[in-house]
Coordinates of C-alpha atoms and ligand atoms in Angstrom, one line a residue:
X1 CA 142.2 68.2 88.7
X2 CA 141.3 64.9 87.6
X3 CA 143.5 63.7 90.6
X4 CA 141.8 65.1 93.3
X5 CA 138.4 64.2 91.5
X6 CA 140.0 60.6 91.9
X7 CA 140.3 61.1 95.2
X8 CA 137.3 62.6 96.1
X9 CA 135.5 59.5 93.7
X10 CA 137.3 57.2 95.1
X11 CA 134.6 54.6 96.7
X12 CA 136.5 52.9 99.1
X13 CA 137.8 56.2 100.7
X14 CA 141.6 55.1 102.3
X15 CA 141.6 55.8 106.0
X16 CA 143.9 59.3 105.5
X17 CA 143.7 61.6 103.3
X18 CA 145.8 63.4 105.8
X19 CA 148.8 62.8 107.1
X20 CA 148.4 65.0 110.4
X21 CA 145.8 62.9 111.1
X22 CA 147.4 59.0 111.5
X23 CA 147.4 59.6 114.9
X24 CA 151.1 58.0 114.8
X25 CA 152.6 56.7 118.4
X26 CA 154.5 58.3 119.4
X27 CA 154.3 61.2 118.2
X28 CA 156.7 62.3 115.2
X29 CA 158.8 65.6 115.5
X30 CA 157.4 67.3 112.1
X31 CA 154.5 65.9 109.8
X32 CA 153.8 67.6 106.8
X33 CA 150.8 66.6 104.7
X34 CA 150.2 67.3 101.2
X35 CA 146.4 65.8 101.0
X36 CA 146.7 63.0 98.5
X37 CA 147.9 59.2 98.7
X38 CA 150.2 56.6 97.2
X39 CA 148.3 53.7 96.3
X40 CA 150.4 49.9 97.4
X41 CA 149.8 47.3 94.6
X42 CA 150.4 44.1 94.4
X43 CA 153.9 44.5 92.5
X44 CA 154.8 47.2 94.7
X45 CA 158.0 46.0 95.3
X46 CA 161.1 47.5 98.3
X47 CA 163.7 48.7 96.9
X48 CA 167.2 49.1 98.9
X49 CA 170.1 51.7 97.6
X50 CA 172.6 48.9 99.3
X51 CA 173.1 45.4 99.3
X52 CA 174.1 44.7 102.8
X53 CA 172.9 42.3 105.0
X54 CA 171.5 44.9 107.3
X55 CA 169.8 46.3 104.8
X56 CA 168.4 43.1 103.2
X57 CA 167.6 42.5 106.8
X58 CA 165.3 44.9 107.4
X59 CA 163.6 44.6 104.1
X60 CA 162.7 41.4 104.8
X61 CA 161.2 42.3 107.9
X62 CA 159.2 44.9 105.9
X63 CA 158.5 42.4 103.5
X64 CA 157.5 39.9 106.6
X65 CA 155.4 42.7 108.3
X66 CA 153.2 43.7 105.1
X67 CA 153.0 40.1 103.2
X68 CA 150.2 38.4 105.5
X69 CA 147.4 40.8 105.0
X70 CA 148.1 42.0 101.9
X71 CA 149.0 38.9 100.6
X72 CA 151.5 41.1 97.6
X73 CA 154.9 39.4 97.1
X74 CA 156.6 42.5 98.3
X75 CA 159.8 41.2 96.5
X76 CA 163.4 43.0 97.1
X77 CA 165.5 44.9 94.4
X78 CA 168.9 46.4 95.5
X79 CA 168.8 49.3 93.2
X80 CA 170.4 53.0 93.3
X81 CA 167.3 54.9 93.3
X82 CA 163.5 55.1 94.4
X83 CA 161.3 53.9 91.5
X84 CA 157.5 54.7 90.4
X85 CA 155.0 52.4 92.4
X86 CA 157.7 51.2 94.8
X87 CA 159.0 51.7 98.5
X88 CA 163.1 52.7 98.6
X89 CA 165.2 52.0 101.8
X90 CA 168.0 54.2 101.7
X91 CA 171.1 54.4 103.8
X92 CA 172.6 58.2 102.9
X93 CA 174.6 59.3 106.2
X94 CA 173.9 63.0 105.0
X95 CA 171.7 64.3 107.4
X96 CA 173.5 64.8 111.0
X97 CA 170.1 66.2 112.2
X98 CA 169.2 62.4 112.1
X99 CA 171.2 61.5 114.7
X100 CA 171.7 57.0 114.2
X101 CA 167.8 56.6 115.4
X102 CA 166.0 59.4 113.2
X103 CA 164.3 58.6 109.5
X104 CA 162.7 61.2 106.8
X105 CA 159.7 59.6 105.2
X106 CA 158.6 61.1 102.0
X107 CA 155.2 59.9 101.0
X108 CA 154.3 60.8 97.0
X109 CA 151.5 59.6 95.1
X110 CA 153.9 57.8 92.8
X111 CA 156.5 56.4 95.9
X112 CA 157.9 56.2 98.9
X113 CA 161.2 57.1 100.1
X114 CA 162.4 56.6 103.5
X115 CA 166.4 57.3 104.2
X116 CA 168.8 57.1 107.3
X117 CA 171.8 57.7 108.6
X118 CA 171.9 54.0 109.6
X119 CA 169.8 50.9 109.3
X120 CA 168.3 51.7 112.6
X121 CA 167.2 54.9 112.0
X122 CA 165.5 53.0 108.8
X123 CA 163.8 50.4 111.6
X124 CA 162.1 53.0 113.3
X125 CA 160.8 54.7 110.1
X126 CA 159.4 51.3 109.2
X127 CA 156.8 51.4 112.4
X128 CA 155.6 54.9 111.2
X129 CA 155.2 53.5 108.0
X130 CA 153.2 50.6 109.3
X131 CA 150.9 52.7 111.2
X132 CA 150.1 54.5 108.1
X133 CA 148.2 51.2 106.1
X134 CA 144.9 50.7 107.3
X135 CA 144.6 49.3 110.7
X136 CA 143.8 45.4 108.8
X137 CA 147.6 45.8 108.1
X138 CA 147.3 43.4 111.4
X139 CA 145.8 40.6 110.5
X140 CA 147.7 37.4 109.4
X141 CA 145.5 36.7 106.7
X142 CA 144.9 38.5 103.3
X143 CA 142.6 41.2 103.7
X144 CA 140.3 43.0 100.3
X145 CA 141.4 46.2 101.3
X146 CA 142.7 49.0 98.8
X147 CA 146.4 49.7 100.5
X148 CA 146.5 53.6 100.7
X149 CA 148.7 55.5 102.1
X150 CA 148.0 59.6 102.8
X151 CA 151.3 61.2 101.1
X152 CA 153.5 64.1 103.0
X153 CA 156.8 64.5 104.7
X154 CA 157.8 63.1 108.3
X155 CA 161.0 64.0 110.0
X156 CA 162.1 62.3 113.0
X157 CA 164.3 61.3 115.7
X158 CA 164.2 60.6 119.4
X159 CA 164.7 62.9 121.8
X160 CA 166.0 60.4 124.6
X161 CA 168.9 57.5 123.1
X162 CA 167.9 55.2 126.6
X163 CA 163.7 54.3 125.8
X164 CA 162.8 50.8 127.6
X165 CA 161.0 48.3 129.2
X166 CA 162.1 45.7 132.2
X167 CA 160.4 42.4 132.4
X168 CA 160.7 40.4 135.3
X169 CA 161.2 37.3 134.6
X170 CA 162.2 36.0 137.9
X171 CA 158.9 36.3 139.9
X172 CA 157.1 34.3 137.4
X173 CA 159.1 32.7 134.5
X174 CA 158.5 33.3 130.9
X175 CA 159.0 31.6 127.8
X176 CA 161.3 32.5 124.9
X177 CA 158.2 33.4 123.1
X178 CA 156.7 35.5 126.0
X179 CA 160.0 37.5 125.6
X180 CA 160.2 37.9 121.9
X181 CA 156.4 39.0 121.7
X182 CA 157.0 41.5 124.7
X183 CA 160.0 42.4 122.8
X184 CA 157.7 42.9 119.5
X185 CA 155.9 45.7 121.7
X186 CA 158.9 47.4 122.0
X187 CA 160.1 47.3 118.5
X188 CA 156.7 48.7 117.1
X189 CA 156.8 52.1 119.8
X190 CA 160.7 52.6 118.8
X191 CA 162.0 51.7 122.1
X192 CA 165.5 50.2 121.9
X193 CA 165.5 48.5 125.2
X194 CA 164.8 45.5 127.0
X195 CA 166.1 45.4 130.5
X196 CA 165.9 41.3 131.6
X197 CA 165.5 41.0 135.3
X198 CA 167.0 37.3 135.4
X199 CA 167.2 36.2 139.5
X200 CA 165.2 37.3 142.9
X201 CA 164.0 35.1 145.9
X202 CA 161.7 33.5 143.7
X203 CA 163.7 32.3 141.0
X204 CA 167.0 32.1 138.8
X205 CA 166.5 32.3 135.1
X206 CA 169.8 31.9 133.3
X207 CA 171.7 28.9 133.0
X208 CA 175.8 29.7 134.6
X209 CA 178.6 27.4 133.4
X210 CA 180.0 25.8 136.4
X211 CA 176.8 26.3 138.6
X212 CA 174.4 24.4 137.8
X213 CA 172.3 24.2 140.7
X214 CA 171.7 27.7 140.3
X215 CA 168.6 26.8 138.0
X216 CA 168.2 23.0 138.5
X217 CA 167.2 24.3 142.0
X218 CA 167.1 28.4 141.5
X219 CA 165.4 27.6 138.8
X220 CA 162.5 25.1 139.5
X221 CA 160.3 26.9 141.3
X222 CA 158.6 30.7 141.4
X223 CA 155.6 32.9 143.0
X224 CA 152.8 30.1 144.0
X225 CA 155.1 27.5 143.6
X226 CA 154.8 27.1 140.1
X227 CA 157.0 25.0 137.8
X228 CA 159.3 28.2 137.2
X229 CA 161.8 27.5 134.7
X230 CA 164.6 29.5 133.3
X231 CA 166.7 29.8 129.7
X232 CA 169.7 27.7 128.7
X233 CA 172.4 29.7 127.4
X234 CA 171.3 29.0 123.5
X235 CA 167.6 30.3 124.4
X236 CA 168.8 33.6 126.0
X237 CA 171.2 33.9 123.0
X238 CA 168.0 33.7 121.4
X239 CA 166.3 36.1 122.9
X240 CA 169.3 38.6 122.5
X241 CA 169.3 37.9 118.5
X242 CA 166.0 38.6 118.3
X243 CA 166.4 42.2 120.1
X244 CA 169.1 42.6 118.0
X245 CA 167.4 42.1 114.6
X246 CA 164.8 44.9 116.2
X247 CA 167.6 47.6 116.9
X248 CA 166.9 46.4 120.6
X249 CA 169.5 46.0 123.1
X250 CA 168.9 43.8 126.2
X251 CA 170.3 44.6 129.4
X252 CA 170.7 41.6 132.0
X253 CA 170.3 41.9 135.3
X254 CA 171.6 40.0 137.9
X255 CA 169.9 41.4 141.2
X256 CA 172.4 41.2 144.5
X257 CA 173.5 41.8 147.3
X258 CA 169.7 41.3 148.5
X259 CA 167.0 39.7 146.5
X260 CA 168.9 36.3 146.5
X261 CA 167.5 33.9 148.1
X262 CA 167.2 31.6 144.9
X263 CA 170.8 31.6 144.3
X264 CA 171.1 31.2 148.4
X265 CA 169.1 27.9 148.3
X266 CA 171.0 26.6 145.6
X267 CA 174.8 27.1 147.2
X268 CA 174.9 26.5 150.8
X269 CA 177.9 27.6 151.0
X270 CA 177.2 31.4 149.8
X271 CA 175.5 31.5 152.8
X272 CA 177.2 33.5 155.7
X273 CA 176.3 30.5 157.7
X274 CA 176.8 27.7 155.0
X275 CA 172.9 26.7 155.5
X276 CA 170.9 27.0 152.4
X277 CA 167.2 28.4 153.3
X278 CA 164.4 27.0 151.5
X279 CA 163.1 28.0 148.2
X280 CA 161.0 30.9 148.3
X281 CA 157.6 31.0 146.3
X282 CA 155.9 34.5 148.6
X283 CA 156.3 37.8 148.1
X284 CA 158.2 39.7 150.5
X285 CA 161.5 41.5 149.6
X286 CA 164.3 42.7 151.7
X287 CA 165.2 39.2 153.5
X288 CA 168.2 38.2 151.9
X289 CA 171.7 38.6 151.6
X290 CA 174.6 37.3 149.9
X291 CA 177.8 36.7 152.1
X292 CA 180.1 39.9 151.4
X293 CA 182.2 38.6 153.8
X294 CA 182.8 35.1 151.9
X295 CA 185.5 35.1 149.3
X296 CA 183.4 32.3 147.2
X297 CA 180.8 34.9 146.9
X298 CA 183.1 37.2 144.1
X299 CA 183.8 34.5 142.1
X300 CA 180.3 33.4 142.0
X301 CA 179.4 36.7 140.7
X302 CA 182.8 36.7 138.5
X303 CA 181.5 34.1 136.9
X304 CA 177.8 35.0 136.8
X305 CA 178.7 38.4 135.6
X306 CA 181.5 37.2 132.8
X307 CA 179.3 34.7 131.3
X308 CA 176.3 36.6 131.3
X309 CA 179.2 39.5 129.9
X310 CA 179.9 37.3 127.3
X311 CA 176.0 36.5 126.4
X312 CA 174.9 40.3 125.6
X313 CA 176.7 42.2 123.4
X314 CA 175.2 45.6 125.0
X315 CA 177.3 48.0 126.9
X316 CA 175.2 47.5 130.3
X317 CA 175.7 44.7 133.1
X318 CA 172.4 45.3 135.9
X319 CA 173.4 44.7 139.1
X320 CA 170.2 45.2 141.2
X321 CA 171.4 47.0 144.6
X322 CA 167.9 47.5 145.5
X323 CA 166.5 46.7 149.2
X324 CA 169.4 45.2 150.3
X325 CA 168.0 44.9 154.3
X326 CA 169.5 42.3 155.0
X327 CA 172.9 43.6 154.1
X328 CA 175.0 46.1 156.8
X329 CA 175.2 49.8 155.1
X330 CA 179.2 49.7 155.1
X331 CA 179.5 45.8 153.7
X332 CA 177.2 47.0 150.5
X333 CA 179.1 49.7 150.3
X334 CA 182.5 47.8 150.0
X335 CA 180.1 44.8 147.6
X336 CA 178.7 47.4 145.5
X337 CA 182.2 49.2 144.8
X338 CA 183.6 45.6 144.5
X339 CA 181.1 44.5 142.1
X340 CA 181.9 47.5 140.1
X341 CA 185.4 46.7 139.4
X342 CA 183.9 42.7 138.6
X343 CA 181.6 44.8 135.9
X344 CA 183.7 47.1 134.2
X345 CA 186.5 44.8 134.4
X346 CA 184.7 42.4 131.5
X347 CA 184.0 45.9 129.5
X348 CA 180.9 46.9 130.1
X349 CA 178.9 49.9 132.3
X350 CA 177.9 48.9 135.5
X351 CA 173.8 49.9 136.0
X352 CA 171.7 49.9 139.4
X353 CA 168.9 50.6 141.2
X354 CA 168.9 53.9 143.0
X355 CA 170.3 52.4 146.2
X356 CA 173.8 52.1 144.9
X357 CA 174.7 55.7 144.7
X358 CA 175.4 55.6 148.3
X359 CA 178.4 53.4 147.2
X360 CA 180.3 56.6 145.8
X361 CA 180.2 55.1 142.1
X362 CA 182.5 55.5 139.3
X363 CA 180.8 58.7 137.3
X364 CA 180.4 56.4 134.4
X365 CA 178.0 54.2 135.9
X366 CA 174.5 54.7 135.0
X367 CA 171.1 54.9 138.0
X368 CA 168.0 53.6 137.6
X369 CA 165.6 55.7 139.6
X370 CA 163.1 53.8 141.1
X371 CA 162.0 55.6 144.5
X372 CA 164.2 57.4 146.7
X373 CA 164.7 60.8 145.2
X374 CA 167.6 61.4 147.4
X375 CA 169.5 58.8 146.1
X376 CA 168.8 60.1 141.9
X377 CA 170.0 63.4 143.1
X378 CA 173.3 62.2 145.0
X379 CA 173.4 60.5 141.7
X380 CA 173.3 62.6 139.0
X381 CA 175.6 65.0 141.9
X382 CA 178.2 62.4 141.3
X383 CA 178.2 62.6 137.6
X384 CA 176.4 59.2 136.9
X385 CA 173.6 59.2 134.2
X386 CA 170.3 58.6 135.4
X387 CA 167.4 55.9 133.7
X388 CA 164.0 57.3 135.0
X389 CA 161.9 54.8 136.0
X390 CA 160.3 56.4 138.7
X391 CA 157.8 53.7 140.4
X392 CA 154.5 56.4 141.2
X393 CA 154.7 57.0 137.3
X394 CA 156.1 54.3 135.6
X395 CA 155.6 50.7 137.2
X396 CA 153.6 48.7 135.0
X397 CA 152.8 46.6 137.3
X398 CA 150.8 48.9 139.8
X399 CA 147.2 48.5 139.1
X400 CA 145.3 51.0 136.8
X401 CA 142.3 52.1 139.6
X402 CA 140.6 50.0 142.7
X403 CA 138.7 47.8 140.2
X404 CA 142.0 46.3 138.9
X405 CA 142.4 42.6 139.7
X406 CA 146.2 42.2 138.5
X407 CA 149.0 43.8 140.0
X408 CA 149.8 45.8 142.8
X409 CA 149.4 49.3 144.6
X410 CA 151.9 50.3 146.9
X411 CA 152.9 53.2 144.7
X412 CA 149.4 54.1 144.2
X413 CA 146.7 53.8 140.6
X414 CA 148.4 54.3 137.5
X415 CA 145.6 55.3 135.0
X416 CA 146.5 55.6 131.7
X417 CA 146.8 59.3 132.3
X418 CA 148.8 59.8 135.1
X419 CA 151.2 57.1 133.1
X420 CA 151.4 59.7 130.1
X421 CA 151.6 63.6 132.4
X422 CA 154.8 63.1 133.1
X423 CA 158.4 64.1 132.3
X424 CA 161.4 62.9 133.2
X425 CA 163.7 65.8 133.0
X426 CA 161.0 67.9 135.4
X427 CA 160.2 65.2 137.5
X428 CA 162.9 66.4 140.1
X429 CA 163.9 70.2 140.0
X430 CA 167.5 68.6 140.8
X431 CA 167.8 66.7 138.2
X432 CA 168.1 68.1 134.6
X433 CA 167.5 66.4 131.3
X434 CA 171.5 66.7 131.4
X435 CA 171.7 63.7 134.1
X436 CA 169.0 61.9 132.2
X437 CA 169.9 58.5 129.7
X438 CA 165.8 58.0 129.1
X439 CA 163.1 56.1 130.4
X440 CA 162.4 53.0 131.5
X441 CA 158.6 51.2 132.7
X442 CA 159.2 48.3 134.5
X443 CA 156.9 45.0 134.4
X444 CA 157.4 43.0 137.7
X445 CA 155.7 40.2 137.8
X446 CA 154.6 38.7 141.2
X447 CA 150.9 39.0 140.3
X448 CA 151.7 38.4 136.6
X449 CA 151.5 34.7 135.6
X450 CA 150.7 34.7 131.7
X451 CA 151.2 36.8 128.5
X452 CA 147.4 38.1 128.4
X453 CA 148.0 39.2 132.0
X454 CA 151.1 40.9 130.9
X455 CA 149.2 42.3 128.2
X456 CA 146.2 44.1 130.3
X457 CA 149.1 45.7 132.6
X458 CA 151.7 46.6 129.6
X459 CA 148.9 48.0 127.0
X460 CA 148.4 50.7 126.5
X461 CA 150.3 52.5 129.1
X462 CA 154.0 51.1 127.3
X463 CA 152.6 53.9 124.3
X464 CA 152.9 56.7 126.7
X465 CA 156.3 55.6 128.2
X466 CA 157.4 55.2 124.5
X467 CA 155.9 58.6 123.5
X468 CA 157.5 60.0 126.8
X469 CA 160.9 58.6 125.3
X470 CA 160.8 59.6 121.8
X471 CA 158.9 63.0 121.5
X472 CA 160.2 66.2 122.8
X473 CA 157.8 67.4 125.9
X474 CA 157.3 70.4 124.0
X475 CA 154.9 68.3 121.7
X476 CA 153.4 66.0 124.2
X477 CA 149.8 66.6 125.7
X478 CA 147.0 64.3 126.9
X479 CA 144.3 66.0 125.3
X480 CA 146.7 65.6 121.9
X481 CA 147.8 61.8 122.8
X482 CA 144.1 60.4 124.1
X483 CA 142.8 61.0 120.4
X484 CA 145.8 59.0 119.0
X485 CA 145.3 56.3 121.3
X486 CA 141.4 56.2 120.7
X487 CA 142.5 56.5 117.0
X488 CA 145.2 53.2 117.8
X489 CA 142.6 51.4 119.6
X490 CA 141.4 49.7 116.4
X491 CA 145.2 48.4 115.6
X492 CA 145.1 46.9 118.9
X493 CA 141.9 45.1 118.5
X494 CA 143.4 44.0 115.4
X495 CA 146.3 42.6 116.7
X496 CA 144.3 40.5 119.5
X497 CA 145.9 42.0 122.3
X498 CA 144.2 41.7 125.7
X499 CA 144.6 45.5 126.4
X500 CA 142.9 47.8 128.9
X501 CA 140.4 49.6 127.9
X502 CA 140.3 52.5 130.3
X503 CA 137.3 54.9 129.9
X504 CA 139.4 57.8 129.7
X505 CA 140.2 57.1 126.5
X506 CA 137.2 57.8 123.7
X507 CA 137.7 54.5 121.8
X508 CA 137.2 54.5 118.4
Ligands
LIG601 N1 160.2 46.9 144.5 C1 161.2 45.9 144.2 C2 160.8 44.9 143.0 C3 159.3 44.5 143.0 C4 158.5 45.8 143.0 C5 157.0 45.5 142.8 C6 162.3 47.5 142.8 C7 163.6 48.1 142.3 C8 158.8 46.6 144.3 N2 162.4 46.5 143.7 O1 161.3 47.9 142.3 O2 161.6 43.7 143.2 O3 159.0 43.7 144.1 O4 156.3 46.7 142.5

């Protein structure tokens, strides 16, 4: 009695009292709440049941996540068991249900417990739990607010393994840190992919032993004629380490036969006719082609593709394929197929945009449905795996209504409803969640020159792609979801994101 007279005394009354309420994003598989909290103290300490370095790992990101605004030491203990006042990380590989990505939280009033199959599974809890302090958990400096937590149960996994975002850093170029906060965005909505579109007619980003011109030339210029710019191989080695400490896995892409007209105007002779064109800072697509014809062209992309190979320890290699106009049906066929061999020859799965499945691929490599349905279902006909990324739905980059300034609308608005009503294992009759690896929203960038551009365009539709990725459709529903978001709102002001603020959504 005298605990829930605490409770109900309490003055400075902790955001939840109830766990069903923390609007968490997405959306968890079962929340059970058991009306009380567990109050964080300044010795509250993480505790981990093993002393390996991915364990210490991720409690020092916990650690590094909760220190600035509580200002608490958070310090570490490697120790067997969970312990009054404190948070245990446990690794028990005892609950198959799990699957590697899934996490049960137990929330007491005396602890907290959360347990994994596998350290990632323990990285994904570790963004429910941080939606569960107080929405000042944000800030960078320490904040007088009493740490509660509402206690309960929350079982979880994902329902699809693939959930990501592309960034197009090609169009316009952006820094490491551009990268690694876009990558943040992912980590804290349990996505576990970020797919790197490195080269188009605008620009090349990565630095390729042995071809150098690719980015002193490929690489100087972008949309508007910008300074462009592009990573050495230490900074995208950077950039993959980073993903990897988040349970993130980065998929490069190295767009051809068509949108190559950087690479073109670096190397004369991949040119069909040994002329480089000039640089290209518009917007069009569909123009340019490498030479399938030219012998020079495979080991180009033999060496593009086994350095980039070696770079990203992922299982995916991104070809592009897409709008390839200025490349005769037959020879794509005979590049794409030839390609393929290039890819799976350095040991890893060849992925493309929709285009290629008119290449006959091998049934292990994966499609990225963009737009051409026919294509996704010759596809998934063929045995491949489809990524749904289809553009009406899921482009980022297609402006929210008329008013929007930034980004584009050939596929039409994309409010942040029509983002969110989707599925992607209805969104074609043919295609069955069966043919389906998971989701993917992609950010291209030709009207996109900064990170709080990126930001207006990305938040907070990448919630409803994340949601759309991780919760089973069963559970997901606008009405349901807008309140969450409102609810979230206050996190994002908190972390000083430029997002959109669409009036569908009652703000909090
Ligand atoms: N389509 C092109 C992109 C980009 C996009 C902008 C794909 C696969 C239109 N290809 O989407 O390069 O220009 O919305």
């Amino acid at each position: 009695m005298a605990a829930l007279l605490h409770i109900f005394s309490s003055h400075t009354a902790p955001a939840f009292q109830n766990l069903e309420k923390a609007g968490i994003i997405p959306k968890p598989l079962k929340v059970q709440a058991t009306g009380s909290f567990f109050q964080v103290r300044p010795n509250t300490r993480i505790t981990i049941n093993r002393d390996s370095e991915g364990m210490k790992g991720i409690a020092g990101y916990v650690a590094q996540l909760l220190r600035p605004a509580t200002g608490f030491d958070w310090k570490i203990i490697h120790q067997k068991s969970a312990s009054p006042g404190n948070i245990h990380l446990m690794i028990s590989n005892n609950q198959p249900n799990l699957g590697d990505e899934g996490y049960k939280l137990t929330i007491a009033r005396d602890r907290v417990i959360l347990k994994a199959n596998e350290c990632k599974g323990l990285f994904r809890g570790i963004q429910t739990i941080r939606q569960l302090f107080p929405p000042e958990i944000e800030r960078k400096t320490p904040q007088d607010v009493s740490w509660k937590l509402a206690t309960g149960t929350i079982t979880d996994y994902p329902t699809y393994s693939h959930r990501g975002s592309m960034l197009d850093v090609a169009r316009h170029f952006f820094p490491v840190e551009d990268v690694k906060a876009y990558i943040d965005w992912l980590a804290r909505y349990k996505m576990n992919v970020l797919h790197l579109h490195l080269s188009d007619d605008q620009g090349w980003r990565i630095e390729i032993n042995g071809w150098p011109k690719l980015t002193r030339i490929g690489g100087s210029t972008e949309v508007g004629g910008g300074k462009g710019g592009y990573y050495t191989q230490e900074e995208y080695k950077e950039i993959v380490r980073y993903a990897r400490e988040r349970y993130i896995t980065v998929i490069p892409e190295i767009d051809m036969p068509g949108h190559t007209n950087a690479a073109l105007a670096s190397y004369p002779e991949l040119n069909c006719d040994g002329k480089a064109p000039d640089l290209y800072t518009g917007t069009k697509v569909g123009f340019s082609s490498l030479c399938t014809h030219k012998e020079i062209t495979y080991r180009f992309i033999e060496d593009v593709i086994s350095q980039l190979s070696e770079l990203t320890p992922g299982p995916y290699m991104h070809i592009g394929g897409d709008e390839s106009h200025a490349t005769e049906k037959q020879d794509y066929i005979t590049f794409i197929n030839r390609v393929q061999d290039i890819v799976t020859s350095q040991g890893k799965t060849l992925v493309g945009w929709n285009e290629i499945a008119e290449a006959g691929l091998n049934p292990e490599s994966v499609v990225q449905l963009w737009h051409g349905n026919e294509q996704g279902i010759q596809a998934a006909e063929n045995g491949n795996q489809l990524i749904m990324s289809p553009s009406e739905r899921a482009y980022l980059d297609m402006k929210y209504d008329s008013t929007t300034t930034l980004g584009l609308d050939w596929a039409g608005y994309i409010e942040v409803d029509r983002a969110y009503n989707w599925s992607p294992e209805t969104y074609l009759p043919e295609i069955g969640k069966e043919d389906i690896l998971g989701v993917e929203c992609p950010l291209w960038t030709e009207t996109v020159t900064n990170r709080e551009e990126m930001e207006y365009l990305v938040l907070p539709r990448l919630l409803g792609y994340a949601e759309i990725g991780w919760t089973p459709a069963s559970l997901q529903s606008w009405e349901d979801y807008k309140l969450r978001l409102a609810h979230h709102g206050r996190r994002l002001e908190e972390m000083g994101v430029n997002f959109y603020r669409s009036d569908l959504i009652p703000w909090k």
